[in-house]
Tab-separated table of C-alpha atoms and ligand atoms in Angstrom:
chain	number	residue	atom	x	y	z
A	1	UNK	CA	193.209	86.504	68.203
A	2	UNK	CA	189.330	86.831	67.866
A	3	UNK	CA	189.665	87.536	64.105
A	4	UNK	CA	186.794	89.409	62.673
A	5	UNK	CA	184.635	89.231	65.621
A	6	UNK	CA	186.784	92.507	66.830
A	7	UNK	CA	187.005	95.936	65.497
A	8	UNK	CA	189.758	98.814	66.432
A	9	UNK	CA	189.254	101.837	64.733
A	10	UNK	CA	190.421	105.220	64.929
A	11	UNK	CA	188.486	108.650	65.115
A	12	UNK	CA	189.144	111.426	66.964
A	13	UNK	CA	186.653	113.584	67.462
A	14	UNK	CA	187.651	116.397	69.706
A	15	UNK	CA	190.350	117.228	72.217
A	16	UNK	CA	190.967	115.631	75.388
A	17	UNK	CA	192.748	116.075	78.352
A	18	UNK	CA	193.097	112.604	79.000
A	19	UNK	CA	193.534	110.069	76.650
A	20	UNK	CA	193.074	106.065	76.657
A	21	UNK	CA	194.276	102.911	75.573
A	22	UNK	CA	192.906	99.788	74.667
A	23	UNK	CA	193.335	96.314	74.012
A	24	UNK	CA	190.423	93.147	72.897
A	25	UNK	CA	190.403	89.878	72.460
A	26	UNK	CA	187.664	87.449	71.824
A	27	UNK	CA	187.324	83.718	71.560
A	28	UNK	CA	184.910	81.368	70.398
A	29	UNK	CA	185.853	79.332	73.727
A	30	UNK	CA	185.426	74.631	73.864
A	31	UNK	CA	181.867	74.118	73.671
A	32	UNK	CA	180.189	76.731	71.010
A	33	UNK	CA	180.305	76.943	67.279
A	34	UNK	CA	180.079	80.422	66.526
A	35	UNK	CA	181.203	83.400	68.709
A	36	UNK	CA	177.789	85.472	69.156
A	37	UNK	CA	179.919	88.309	71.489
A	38	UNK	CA	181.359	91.485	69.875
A	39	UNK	CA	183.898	94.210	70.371
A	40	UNK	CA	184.618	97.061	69.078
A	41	UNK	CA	186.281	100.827	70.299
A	42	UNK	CA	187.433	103.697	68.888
A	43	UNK	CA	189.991	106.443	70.882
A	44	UNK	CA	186.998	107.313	73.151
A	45	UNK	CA	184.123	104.825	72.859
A	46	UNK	CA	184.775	101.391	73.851
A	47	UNK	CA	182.248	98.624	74.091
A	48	UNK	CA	181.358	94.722	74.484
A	49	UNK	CA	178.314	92.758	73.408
A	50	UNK	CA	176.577	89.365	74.013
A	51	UNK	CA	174.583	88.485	71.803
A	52	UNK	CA	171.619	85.830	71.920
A	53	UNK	CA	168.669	84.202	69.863
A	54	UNK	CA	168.992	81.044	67.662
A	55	UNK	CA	170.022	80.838	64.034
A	56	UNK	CA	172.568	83.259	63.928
A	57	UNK	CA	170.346	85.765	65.855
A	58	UNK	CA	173.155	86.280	68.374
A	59	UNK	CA	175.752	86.879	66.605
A	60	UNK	CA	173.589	89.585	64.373
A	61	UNK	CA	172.257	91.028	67.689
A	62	UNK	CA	175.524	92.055	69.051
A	63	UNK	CA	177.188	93.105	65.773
A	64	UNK	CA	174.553	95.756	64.987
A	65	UNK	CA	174.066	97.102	68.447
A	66	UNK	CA	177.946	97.652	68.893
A	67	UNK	CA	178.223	99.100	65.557
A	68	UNK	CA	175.305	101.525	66.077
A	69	UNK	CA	176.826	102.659	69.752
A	70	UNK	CA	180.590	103.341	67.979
A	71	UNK	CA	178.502	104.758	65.125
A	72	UNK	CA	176.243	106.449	66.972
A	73	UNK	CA	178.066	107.848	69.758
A	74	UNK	CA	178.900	111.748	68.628
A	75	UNK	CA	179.591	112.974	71.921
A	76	UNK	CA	180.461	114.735	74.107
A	77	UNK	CA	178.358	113.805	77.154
A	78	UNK	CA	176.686	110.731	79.315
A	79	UNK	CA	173.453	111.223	77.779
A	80	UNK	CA	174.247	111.404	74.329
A	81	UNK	CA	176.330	107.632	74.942
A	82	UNK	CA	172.961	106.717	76.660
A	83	UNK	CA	171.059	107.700	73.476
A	84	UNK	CA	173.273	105.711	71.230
A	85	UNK	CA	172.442	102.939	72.937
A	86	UNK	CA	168.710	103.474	72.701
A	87	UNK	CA	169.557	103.793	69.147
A	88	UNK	CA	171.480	100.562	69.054
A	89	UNK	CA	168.388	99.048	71.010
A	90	UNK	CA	165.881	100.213	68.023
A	91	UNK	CA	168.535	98.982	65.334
A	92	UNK	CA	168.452	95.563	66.744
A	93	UNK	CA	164.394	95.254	66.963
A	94	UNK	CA	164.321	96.598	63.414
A	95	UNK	CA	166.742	93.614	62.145
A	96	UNK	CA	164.676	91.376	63.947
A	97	UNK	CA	161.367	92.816	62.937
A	98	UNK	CA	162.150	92.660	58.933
A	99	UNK	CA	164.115	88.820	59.223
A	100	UNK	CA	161.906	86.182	60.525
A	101	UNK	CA	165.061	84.140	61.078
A	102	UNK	CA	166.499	86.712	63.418
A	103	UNK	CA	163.016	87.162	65.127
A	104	UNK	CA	163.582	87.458	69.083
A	105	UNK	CA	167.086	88.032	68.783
A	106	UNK	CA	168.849	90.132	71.501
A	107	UNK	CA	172.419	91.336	73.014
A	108	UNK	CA	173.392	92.375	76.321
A	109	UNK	CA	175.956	96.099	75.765
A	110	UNK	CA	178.252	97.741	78.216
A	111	UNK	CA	180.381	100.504	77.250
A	112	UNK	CA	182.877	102.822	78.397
A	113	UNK	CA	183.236	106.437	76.537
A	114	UNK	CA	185.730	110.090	77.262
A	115	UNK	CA	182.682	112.281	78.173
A	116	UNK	CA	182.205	116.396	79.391
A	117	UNK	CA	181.934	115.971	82.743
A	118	UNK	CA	178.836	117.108	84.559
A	119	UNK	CA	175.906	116.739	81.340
A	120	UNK	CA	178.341	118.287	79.076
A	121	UNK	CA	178.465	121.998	80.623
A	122	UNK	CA	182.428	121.955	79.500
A	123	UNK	CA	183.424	120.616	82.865
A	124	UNK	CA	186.812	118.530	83.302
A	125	UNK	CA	186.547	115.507	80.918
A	126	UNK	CA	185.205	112.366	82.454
A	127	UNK	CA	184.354	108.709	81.891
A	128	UNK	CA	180.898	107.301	81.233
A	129	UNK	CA	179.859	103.703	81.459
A	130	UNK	CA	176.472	102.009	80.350
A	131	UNK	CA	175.318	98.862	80.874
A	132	UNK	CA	172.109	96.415	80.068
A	133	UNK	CA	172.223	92.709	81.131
A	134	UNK	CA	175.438	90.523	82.047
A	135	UNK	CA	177.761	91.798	80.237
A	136	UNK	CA	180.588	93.588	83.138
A	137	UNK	CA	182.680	96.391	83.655
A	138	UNK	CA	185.068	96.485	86.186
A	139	UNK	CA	187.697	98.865	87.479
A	140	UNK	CA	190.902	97.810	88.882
A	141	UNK	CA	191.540	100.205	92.232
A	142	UNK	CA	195.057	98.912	93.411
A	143	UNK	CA	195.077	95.196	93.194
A	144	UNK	CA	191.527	95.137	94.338
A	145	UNK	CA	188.698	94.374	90.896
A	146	UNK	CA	185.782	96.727	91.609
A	147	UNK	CA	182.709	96.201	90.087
A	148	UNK	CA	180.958	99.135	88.133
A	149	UNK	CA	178.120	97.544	86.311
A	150	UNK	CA	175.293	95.462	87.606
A	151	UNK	CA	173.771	92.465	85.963
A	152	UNK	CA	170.600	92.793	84.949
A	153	UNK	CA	170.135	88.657	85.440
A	154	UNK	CA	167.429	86.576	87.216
A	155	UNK	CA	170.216	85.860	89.667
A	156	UNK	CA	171.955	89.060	90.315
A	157	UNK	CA	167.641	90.617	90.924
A	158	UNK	CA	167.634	87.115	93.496
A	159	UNK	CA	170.718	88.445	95.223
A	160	UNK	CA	169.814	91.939	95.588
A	161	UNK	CA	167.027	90.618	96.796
A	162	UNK	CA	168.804	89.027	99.798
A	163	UNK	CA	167.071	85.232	98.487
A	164	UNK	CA	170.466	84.287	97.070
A	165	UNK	CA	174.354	84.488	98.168
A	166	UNK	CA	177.068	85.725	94.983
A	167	UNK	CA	178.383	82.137	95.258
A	168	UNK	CA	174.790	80.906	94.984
A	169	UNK	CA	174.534	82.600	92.273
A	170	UNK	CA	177.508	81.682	89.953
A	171	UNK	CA	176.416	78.639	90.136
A	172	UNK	CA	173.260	78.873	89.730
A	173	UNK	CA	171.566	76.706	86.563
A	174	UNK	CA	169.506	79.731	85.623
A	175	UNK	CA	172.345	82.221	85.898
A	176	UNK	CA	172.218	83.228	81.708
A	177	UNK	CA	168.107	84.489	82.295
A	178	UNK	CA	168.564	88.303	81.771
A	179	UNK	CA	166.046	90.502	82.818
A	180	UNK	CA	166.835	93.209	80.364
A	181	UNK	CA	168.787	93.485	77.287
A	182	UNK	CA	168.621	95.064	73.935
A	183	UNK	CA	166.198	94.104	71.053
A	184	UNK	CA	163.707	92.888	74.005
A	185	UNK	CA	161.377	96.153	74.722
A	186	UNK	CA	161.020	99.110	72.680
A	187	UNK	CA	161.781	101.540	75.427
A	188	UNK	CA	164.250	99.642	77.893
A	189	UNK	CA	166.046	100.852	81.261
A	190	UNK	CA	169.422	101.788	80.847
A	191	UNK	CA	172.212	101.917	83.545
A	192	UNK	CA	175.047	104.766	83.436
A	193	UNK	CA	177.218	105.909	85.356
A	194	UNK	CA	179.751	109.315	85.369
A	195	UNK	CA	183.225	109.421	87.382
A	196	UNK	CA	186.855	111.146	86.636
A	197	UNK	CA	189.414	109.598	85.414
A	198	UNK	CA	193.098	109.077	86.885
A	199	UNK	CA	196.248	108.316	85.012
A	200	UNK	CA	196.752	104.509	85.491
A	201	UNK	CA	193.377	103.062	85.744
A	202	UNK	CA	192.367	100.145	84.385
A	203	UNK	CA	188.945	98.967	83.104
A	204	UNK	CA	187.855	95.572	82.187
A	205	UNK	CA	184.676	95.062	80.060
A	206	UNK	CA	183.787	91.849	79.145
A	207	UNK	CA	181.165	88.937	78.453
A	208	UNK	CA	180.027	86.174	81.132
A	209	UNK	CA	182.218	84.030	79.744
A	210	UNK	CA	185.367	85.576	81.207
A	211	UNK	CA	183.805	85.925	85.094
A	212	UNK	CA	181.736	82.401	84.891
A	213	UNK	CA	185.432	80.864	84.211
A	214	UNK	CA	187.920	82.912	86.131
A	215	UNK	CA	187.708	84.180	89.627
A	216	UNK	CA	188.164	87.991	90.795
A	217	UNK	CA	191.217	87.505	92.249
A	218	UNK	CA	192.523	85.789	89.219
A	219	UNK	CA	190.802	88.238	87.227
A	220	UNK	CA	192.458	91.435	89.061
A	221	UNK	CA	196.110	89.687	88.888
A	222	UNK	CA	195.772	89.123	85.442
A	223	UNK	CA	194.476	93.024	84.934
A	224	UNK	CA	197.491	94.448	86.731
A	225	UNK	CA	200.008	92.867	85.007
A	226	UNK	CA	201.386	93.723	81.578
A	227	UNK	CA	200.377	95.931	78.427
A	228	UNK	CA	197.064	96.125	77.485
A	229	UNK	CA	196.740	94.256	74.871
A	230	UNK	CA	198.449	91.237	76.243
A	231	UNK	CA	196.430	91.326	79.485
A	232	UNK	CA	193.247	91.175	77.444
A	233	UNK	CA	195.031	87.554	75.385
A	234	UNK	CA	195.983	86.212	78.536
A	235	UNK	CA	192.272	86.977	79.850
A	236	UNK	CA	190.675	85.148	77.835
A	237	UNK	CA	193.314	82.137	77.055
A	238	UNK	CA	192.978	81.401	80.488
A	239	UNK	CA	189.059	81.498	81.039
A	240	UNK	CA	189.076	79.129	77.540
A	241	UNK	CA	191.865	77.211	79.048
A	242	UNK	CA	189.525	76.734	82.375
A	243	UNK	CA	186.558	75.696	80.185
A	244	UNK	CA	185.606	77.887	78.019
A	245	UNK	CA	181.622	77.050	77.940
A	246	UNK	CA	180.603	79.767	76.770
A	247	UNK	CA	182.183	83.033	73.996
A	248	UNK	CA	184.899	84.896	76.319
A	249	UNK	CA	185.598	88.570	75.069
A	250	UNK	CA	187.624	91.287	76.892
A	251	UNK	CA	188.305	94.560	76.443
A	252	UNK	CA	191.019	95.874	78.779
A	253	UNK	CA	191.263	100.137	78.621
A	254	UNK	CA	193.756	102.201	80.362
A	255	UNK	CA	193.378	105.818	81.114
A	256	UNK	CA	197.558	106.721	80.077
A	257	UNK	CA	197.017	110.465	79.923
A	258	UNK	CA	194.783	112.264	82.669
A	259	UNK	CA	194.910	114.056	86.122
A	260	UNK	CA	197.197	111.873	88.557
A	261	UNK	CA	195.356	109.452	91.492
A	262	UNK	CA	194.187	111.296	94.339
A	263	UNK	CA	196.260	110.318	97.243
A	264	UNK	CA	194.616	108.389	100.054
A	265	UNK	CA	192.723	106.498	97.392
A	266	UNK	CA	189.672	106.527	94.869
A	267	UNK	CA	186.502	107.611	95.658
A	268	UNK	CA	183.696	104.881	95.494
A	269	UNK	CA	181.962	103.726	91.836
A	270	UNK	CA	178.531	106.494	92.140
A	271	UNK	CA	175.137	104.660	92.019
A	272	UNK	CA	173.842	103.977	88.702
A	273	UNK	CA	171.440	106.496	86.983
A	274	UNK	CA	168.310	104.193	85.719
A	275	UNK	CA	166.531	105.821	82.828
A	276	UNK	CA	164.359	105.234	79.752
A	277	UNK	CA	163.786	107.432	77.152
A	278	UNK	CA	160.606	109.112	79.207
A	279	UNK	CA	162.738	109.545	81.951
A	280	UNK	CA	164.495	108.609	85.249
A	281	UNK	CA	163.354	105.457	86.648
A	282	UNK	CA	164.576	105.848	90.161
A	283	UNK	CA	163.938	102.623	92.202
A	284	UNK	CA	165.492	99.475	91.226
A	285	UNK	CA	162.663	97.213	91.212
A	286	UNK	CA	164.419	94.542	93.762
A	287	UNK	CA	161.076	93.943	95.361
A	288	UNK	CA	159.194	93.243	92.686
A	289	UNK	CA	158.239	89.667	91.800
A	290	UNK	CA	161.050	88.308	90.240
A	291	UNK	CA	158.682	86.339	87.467
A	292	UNK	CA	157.025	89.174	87.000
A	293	UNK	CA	159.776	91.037	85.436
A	294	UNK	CA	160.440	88.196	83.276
A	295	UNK	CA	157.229	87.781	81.826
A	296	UNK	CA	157.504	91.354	81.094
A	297	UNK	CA	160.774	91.945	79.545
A	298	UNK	CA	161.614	88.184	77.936
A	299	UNK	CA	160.000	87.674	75.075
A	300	UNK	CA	157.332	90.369	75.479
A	301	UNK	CA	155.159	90.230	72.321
A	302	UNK	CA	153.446	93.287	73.325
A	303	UNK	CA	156.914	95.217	73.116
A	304	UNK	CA	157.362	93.253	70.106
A	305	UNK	CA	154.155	93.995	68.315
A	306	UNK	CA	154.761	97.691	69.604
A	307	UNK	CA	157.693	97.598	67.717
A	308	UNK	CA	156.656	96.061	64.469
A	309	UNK	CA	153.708	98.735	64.392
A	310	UNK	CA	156.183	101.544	64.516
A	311	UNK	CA	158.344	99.807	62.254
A	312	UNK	CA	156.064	98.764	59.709
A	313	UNK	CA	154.273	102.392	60.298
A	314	UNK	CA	157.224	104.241	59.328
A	315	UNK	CA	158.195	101.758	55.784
A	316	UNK	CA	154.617	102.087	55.060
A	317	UNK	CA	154.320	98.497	54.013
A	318	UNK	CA	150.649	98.082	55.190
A	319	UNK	CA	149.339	95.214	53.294
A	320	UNK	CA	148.255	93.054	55.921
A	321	UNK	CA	146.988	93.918	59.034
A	322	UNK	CA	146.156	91.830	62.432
A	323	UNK	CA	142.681	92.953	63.795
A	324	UNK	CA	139.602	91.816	65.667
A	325	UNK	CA	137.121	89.447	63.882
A	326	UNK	CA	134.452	89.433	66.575
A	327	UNK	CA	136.259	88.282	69.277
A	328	UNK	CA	139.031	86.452	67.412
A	329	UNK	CA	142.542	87.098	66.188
A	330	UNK	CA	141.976	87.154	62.578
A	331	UNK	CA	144.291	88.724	59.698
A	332	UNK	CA	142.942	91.329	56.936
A	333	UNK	CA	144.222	91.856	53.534
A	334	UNK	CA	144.375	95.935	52.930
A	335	UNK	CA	144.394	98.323	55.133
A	336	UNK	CA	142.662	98.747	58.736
A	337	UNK	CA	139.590	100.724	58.133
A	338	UNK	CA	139.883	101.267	54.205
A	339	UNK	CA	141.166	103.300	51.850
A	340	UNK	CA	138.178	105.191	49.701
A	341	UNK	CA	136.991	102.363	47.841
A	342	UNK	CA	138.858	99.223	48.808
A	343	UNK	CA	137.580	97.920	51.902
A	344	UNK	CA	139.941	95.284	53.674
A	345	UNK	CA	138.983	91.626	53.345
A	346	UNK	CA	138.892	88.806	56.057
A	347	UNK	CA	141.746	86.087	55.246
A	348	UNK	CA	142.448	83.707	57.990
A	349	UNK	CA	141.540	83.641	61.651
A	350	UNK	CA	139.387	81.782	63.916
A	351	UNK	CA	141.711	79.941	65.932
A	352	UNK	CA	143.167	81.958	68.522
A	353	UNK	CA	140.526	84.158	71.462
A	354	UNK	CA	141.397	87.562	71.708
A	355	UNK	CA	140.316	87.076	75.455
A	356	UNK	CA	142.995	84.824	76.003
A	357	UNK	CA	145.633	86.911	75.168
A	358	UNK	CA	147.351	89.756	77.783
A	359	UNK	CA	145.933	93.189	77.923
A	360	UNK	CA	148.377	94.988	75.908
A	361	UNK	CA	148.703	92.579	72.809
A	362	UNK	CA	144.513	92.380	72.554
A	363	UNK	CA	144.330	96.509	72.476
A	364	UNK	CA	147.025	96.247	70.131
A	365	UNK	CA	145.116	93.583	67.905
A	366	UNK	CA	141.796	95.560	68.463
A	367	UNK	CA	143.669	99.194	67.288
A	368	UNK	CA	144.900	96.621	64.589
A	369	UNK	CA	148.780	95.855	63.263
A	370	UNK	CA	149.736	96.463	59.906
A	371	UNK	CA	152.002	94.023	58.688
A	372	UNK	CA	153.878	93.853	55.321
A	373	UNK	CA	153.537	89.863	54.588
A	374	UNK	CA	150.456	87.470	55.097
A	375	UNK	CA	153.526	85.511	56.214
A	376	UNK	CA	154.708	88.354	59.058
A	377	UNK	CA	151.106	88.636	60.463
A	378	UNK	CA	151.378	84.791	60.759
A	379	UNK	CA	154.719	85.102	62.200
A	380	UNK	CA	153.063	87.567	65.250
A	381	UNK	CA	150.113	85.904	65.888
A	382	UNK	CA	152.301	82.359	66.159
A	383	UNK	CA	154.543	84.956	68.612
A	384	UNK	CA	151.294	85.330	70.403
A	385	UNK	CA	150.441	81.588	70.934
A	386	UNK	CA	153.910	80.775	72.163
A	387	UNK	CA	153.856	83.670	75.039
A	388	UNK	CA	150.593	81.915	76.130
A	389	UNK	CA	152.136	79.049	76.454
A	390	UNK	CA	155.547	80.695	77.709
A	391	UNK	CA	153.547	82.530	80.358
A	392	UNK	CA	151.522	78.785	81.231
A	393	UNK	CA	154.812	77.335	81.857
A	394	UNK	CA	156.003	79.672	84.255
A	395	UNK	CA	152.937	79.603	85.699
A	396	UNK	CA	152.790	76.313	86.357
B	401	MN	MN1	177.884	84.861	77.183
């Protein structure tokens, strides 16, 4: 089931001492017409995507990010599984930044890869998860479901926070806000984790759709019982059988090779490493103003602009530029400051303050950003309105 919304391949890359198994299924599930989650593994990368934005945003989102993580993902350690993701993350802002229609698009990841234990100094093979947004991993210890993965969510940050109870929040109405995904910020935090493996374990990855449908106990009955790949059909027939608002997509991996269970039990999940690409971030934010983080991380036009300059930068399509026309947003035809001869010429503008707009986007206007299109800079600068308004409404 799931049809071309799932991927198996195989590619070995290197020899393991343990190896896994795996089984997916995904399902469009009773109330939505296209399936924007995605799944994909190889022998030793495994991973599950939600993706979001209108059009067919989603469904683009969460394609090209788990592509670019199987793709990407060369081994053999943590980090380099973290840096495929960063990749993915800059895959799915360039899609967006060239295709107006997929413009704001984004996709929640978590994966599960075979990794060198210990930052790859050719210790005993290990496993590696990552995670950004809602998306879940889970381990099955015994009968008991064991959450590795925390959401990155308006609730789960409300809950942490002590301001909300887990039953609060599963029902909460504003339980799909996300606080961080990919194709939001240019540079965004990224969750891993690193623990060994033991013949017989069982991991669950899978979208919201699965856990807003099913409970845990359900869930971890389900898990236990049967060969992978019908545990991950019955998963999801039964969370679309329960109501199926929303995509459901599982992927259900097995460690069948590896060093036996420890006896008197497995050693707790470690605490997530938090990092961006300039490094560790170690606190988790929880007191910070919940809003805050919001107006930061959804539908940040500064991160978005930020991106589109690199982007554009890089294709050196700089036809257009966004700059300062004494004090307002204005767009140029040529390039920012000249080129010998051909001095850049006012086109439109005069509508929009640059003192109205946030700190960031109005240095980013006044250093100026190239664009390819008269049509992208109009695009941006219409970004810019609606996070005015966007940022008014939450206000308010
Ligand atoms: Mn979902």
């Amino acid at each position: 089931m799931g049809g071309e919304r799932q991927v198996m391949m195989a590619r070995r890359t290197r020899r393991r001492s343990i190896r896994l198994e795996a089984g997916s299924a995904s399902h469009v599930g009773r109330i939505r017409e296209v399936n924007q989650d995605y799944v994909a593994s190889t022998d030793e990368v495994f991973v599950v995507a939600d993706g979001m934005g209108g059009h067919r945003g989603g469904e683009v989102a969460s394609a090209v990010a788990t592509t670019e993580v199987i793709d990407g993902f060369t081994g053999p350690d943590r980090a380099s599984l973290v840096r495929a993701v960063r990749q993915a993350n800059r895959a799915v802002l360039e899609r967006a930044a060239f295709d107006p229609d997929l413009a704001g698009m984004g996709t929640t990841l978590c994966a599960l890869a075979v990794v060198d234990g210990s930052g790859g100094q050719g210790g005993p093979d290990a496993l590696a998860v990552v995670n950004i947004g809602d998306s879940r991993v889970y381990r099955l210890d015994l009968d008991e479901l064991v959450r590795v993965s925390d959401d990155h969510s308006l609730v789960a940050d409300l809950v942490r926070a002590g301001e909300l109870t887990s039953e609060e929040a599963a029902v909460h109405p504003q339980r799909n806000i996300l606080t961080r995904a990919l194709g939001i910020e240019v540079d965004p935090t990224i969750d891993s984790w690193e623990f060994p493996p033991a013949c017989g374990d069982r991991f669950l990855l899978c979208s919201d759709g699965l856990f807003n449908e099913l409970e845990d106990d359900r869930i971890a009955e389900l898990l236990g019982d049967g060969p992978v790949q019908e545990v991950a059909g019955r998963l999801v027939s039964e969370a679309v059988a329960a109501g199926g608002h929303d995509n459901v997509t599982v992927l259900v991996v097995e460690v069948v090779e590896g060093p036996d269970r420890p006896l008197g039990g497995r050693p707790p999940i470690p605490e997530a490493r938090l990092e961006r690409s300039t490094g560790l971030v170690r606190s988790r934010r929880v007191d910070d103003d919940p809003r805050a983080i919001l107006r930061t991380t959804i539908g940040s036009v500064a991160a978005v602009v930020a991106t589109a300059i690199l982007v554009l930068s890089l294709y050196a399509r700089q036809g257009w530029f966004i700059g300062d026309d004494e004090g307002d947003v204005a767009v140029f035809r040529g390039r920012s400051g000249g080129i010998l001869w051909f001095d850049p010429t006012f086109e439109e503008g005069g509508d929009l303050r640059l003192a109205r707009l946030d700190d960031s986007t109005r240095a980013a206007i006044i250093e100026t950003i190239p664009t390819g299109t008269l049509a992208e800079a109009r695009l941006l600068i219409e970004g810019f309105r609606n996070n005015l308004r966007d940022t008014a409404s939450s206000n308010g």
